[in-house]
mmCIF file of C-alpha atoms in Angstrom:
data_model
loop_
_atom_site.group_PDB
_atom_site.id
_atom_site.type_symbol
_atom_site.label_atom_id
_atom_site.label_comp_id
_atom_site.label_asym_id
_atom_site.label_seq_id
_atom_site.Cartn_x
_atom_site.Cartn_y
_atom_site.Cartn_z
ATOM 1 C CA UNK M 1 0.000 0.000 0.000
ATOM 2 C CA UNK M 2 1.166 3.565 -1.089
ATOM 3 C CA UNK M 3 2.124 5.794 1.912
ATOM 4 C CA UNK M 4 0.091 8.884 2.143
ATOM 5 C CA UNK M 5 1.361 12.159 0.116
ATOM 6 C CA UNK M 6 1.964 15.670 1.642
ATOM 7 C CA UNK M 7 1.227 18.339 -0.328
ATOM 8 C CA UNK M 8 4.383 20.377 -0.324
ATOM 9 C CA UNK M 9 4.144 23.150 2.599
ATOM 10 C CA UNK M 10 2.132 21.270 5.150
ATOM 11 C CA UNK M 11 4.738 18.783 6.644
ATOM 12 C CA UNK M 12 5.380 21.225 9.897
ATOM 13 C CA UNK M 13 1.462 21.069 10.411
ATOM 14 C CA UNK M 14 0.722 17.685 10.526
ATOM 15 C CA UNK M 15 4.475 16.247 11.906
ATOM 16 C CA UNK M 16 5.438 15.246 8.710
ATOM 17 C CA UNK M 17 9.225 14.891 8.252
ATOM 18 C CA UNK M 18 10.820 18.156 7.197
ATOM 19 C CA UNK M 19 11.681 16.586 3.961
ATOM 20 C CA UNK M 20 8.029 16.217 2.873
ATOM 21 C CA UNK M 21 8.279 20.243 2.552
ATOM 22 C CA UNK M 22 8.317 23.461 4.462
ATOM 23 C CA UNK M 23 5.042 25.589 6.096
ATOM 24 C CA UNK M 24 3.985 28.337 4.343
ATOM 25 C CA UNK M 25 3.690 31.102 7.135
ATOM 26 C CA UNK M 26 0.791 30.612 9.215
ATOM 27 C CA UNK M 27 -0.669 33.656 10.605
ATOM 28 C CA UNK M 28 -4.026 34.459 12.671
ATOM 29 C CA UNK M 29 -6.110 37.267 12.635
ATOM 30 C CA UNK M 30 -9.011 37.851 15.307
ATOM 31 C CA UNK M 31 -12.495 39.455 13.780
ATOM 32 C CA UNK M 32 -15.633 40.931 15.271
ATOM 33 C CA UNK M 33 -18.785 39.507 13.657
ATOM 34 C CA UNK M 34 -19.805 42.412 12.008
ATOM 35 C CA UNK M 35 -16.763 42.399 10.354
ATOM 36 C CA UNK M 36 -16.511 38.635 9.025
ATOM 37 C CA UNK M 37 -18.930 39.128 6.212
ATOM 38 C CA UNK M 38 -17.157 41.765 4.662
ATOM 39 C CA UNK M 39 -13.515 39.679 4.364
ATOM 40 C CA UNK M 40 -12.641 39.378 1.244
ATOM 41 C CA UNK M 41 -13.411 35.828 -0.632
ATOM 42 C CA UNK M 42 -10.113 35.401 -0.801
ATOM 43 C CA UNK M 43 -9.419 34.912 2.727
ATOM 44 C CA UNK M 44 -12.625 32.977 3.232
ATOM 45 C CA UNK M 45 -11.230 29.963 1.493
ATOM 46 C CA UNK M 46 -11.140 26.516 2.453
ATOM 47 C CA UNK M 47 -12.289 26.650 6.195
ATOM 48 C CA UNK M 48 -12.395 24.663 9.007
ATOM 49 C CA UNK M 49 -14.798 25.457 11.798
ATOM 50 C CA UNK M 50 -13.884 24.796 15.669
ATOM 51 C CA UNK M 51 -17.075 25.318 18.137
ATOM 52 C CA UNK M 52 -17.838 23.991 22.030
ATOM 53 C CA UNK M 53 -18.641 25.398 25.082
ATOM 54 C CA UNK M 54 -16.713 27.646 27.214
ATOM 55 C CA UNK M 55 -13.336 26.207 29.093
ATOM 56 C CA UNK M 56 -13.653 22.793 26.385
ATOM 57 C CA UNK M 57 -10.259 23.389 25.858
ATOM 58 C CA UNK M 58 -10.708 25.008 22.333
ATOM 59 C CA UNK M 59 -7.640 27.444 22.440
ATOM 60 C CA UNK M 60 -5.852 24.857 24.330
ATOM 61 C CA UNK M 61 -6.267 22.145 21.480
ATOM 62 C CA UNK M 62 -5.914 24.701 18.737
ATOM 63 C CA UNK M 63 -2.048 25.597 20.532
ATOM 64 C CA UNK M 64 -1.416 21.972 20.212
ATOM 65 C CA UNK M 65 -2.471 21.590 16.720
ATOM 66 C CA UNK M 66 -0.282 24.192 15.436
ATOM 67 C CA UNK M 67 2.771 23.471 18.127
ATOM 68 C CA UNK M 68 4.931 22.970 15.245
ATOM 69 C CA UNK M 69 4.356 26.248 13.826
ATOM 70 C CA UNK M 70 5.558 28.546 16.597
ATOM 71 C CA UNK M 71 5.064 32.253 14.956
ATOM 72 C CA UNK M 72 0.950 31.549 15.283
ATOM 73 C CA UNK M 73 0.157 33.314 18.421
ATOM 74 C CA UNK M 74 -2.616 31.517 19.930
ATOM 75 C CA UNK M 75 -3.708 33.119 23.381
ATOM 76 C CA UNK M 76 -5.115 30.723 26.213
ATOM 77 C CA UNK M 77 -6.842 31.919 29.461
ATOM 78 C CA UNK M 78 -7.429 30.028 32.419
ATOM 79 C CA UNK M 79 -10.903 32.318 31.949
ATOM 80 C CA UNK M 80 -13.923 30.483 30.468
ATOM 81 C CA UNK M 81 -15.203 32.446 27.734
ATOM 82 C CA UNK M 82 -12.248 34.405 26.790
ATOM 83 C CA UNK M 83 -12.623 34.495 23.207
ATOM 84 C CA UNK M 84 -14.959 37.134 22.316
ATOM 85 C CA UNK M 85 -14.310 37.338 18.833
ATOM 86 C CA UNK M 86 -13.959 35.164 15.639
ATOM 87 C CA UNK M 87 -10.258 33.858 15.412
ATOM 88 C CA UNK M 88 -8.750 33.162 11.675
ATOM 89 C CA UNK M 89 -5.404 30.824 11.374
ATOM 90 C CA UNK M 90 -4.353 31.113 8.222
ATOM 91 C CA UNK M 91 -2.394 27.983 6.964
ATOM 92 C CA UNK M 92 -0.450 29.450 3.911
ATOM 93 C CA UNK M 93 -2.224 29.093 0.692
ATOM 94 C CA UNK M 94 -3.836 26.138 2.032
ATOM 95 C CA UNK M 95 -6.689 26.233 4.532
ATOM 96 C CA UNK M 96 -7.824 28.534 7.288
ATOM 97 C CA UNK M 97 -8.935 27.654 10.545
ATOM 98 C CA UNK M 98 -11.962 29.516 12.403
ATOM 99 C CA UNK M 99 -12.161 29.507 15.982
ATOM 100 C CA UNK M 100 -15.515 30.312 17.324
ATOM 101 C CA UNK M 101 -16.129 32.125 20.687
ATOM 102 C CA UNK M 102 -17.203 29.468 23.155
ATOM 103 C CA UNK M 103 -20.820 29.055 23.603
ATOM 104 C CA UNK M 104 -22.567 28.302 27.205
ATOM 105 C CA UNK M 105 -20.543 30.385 30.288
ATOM 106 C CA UNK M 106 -19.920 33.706 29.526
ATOM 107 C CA UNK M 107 -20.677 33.567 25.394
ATOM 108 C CA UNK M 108 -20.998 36.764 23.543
ATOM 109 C CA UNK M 109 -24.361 38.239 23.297
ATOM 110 C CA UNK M 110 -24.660 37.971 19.503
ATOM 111 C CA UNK M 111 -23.369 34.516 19.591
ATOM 112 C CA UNK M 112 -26.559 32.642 18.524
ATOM 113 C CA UNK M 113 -26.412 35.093 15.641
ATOM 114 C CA UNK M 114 -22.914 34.812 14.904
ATOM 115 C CA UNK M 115 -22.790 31.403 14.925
ATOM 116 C CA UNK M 116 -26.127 30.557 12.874
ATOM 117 C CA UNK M 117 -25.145 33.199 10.559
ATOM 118 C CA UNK M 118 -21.569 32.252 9.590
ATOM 119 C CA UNK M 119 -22.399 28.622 9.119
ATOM 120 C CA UNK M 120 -25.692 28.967 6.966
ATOM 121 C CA UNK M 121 -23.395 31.523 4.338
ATOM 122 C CA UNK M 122 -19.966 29.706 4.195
ATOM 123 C CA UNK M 123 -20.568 27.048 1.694
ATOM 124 C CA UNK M 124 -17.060 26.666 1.554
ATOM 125 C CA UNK M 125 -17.118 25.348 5.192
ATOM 126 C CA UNK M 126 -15.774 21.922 4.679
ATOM 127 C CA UNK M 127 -16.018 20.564 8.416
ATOM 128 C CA UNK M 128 -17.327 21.630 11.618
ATOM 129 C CA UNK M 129 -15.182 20.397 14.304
ATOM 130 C CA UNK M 130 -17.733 20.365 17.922
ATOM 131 C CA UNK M 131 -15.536 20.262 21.000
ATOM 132 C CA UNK M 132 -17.116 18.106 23.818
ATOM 133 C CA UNK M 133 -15.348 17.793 27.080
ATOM 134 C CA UNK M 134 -14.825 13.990 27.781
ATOM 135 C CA UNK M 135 -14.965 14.692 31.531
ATOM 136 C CA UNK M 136 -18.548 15.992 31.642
ATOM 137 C CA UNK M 137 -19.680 13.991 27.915
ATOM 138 C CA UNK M 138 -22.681 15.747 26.107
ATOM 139 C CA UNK M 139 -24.679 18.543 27.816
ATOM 140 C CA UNK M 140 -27.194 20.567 26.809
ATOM 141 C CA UNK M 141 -25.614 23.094 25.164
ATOM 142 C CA UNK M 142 -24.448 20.653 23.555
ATOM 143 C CA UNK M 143 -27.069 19.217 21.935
ATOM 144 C CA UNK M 144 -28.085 22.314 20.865
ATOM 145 C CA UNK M 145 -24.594 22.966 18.930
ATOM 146 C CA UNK M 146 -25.612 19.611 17.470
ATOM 147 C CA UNK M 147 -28.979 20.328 16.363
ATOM 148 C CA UNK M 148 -27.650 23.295 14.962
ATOM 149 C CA UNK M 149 -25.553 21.238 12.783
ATOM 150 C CA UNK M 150 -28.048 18.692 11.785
ATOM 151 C CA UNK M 151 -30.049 21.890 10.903
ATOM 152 C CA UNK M 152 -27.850 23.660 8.511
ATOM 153 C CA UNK M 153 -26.996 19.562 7.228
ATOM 154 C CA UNK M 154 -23.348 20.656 8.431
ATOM 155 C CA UNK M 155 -20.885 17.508 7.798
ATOM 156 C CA UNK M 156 -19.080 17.756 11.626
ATOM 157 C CA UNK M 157 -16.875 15.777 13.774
ATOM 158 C CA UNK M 158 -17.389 15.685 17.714
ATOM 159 C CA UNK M 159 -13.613 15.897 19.341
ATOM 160 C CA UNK M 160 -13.533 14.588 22.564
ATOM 161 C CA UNK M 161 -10.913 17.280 25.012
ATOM 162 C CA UNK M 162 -9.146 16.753 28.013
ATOM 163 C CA UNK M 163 -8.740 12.983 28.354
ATOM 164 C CA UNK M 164 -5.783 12.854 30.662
ATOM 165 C CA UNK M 165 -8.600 13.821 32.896
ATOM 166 C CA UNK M 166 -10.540 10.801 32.639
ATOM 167 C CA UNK M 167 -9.828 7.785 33.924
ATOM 168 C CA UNK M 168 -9.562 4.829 31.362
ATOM 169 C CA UNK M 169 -12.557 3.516 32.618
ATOM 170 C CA UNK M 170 -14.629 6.701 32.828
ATOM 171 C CA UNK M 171 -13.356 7.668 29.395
ATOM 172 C CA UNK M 172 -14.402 4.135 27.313
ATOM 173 C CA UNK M 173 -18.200 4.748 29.150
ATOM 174 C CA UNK M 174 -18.146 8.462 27.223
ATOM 175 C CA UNK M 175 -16.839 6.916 24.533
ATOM 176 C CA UNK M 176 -18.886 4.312 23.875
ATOM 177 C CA UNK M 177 -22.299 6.156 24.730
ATOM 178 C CA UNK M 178 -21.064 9.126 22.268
ATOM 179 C CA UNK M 179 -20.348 6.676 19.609
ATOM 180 C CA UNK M 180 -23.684 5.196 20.506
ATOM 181 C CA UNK M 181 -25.344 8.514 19.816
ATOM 182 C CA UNK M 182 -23.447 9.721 16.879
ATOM 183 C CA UNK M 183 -24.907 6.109 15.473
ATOM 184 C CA UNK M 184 -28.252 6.626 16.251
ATOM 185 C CA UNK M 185 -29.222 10.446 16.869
ATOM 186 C CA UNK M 186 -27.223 12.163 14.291
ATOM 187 C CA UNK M 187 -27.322 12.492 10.235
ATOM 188 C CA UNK M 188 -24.072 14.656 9.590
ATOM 189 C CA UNK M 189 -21.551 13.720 11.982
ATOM 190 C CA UNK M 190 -18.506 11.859 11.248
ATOM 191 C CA UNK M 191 -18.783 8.475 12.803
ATOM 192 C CA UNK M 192 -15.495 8.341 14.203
ATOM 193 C CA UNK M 193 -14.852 9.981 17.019
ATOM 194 C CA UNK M 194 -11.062 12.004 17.859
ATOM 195 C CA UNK M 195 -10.036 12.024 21.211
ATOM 196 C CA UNK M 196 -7.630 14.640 22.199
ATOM 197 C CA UNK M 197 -5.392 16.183 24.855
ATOM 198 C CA UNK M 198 -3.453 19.470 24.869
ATOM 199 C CA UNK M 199 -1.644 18.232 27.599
ATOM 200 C CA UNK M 200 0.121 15.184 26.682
ATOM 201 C CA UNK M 201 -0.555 15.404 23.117
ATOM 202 C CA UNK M 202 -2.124 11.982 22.589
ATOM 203 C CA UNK M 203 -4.676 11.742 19.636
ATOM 204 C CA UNK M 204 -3.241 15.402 18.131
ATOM 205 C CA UNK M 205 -1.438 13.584 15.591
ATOM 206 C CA UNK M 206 -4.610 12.006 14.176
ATOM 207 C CA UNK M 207 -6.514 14.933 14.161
ATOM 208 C CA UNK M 208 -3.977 16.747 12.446
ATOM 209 C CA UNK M 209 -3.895 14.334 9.641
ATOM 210 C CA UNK M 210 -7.715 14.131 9.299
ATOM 211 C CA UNK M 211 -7.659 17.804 8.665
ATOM 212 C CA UNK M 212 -4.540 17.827 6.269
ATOM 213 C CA UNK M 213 -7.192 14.554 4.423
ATOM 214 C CA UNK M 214 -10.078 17.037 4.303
ATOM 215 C CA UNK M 215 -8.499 20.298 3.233
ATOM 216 C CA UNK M 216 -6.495 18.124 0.505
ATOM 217 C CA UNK M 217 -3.300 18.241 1.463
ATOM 218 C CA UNK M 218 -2.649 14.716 2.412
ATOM 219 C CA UNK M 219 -3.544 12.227 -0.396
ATOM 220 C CA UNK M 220 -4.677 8.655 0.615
ATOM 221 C CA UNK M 221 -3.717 6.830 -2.758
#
């Protein structure tokens, strides 16, 4: 079987060998609402949505996913709701990744309208990526972040955050009964699930490669 093929410029990204090519400089920009509608197309490219509630671990995972890239400055507070405003990292030429303010604790106002808004207009949104802590599993906010999905018929993937604080056992139970309701509740949402942590890195790797697959940048064949 053929190994998978970089595209040139993403090896840093996904923790490729440095031979497989270098990053194009990654940058991030940070955008009030009003303002996201009027980017230009240009920078609206290619995107790749990251939701969940207040202290999931968003920024936290986001740092991790672009570790290898160390001139994207991405902020993390030990405050829930920090991020107020719509974060772009650009990836080069290649993709860009929107962080959403988190929903729940502290979420902005004009969230519900930020949020609905964006994701109805992008059609260039290839994946939503819903943060769920794997401490707490699903909550009600939750489920309406999903809804919203199934809504809009959003293709999305649930990420599972913070599992060095689960125990093994406690973490197969959330496991299992997510995978249980992606099966059976849900239309649009990837059935495999990416478990994740910021802290020792474990599932990061995996994650990073499933976005490199969807943004076509890592072929399969």
């Amino acid at each position: 079987m053929a190994a998978p093929r970089l595209r040139p410029g993403m090896g840093r990204l996904i923790e490729m060998p440095a031979a497989l090519g270098r990053l194009s400089r990654a940058y991030s920009k940070s955008h009030a609402f009003r303002e996201v509608l009027q980017l230009p197309k240009m920078e609206l490219t290619k995107l790749v949505c990251f939701i969940g509630r207040s202290n999931v671990g968003k920024s936290s995972l986001i740092k991790a996913l672009f570790s290898l890239a160390p001139e994207v400055e991405v902020r993390v507070s030990k405050t829930p709701g920090h991020t107020k405003k719509m974060n772009f990292f650009k990836v080069g030429k290649y993709f860009t990744l929107v962080d959403m303010p988190g929903y729940g604790y502290r979420a902005p106002e004009d969230f519900v309208d930020m949020v609905e808004t964006y994701l109805k207009e992008r059609k260039n949104l290839l994946r939503t990526f819903l943060l769920v802590d794997s401490v707490a599993g699903i909550q009600k906010a939750d489920n309406i972040a999903i809804e919203m999905c199934e809504e809009f018929a959003l293709p999305y993937v649930m990420v599972l955050t913070k599992i060095d604080k689960s125990s093994t056992g406690h973490l197969l139970k959330q496991v299992l009964e997510i995978q249980k309701f992606v099966a059976t509740k849900t239309q649009g949402c990837f059935p495999q699930l990416f478990p994740v942590s910021a802290v020792t890195y474990s599932g990061i790797h995996l994650l990073r490669c499933f976005i490199a697959t969807i943004t076509g940048n890592l072929k399969t064949n």
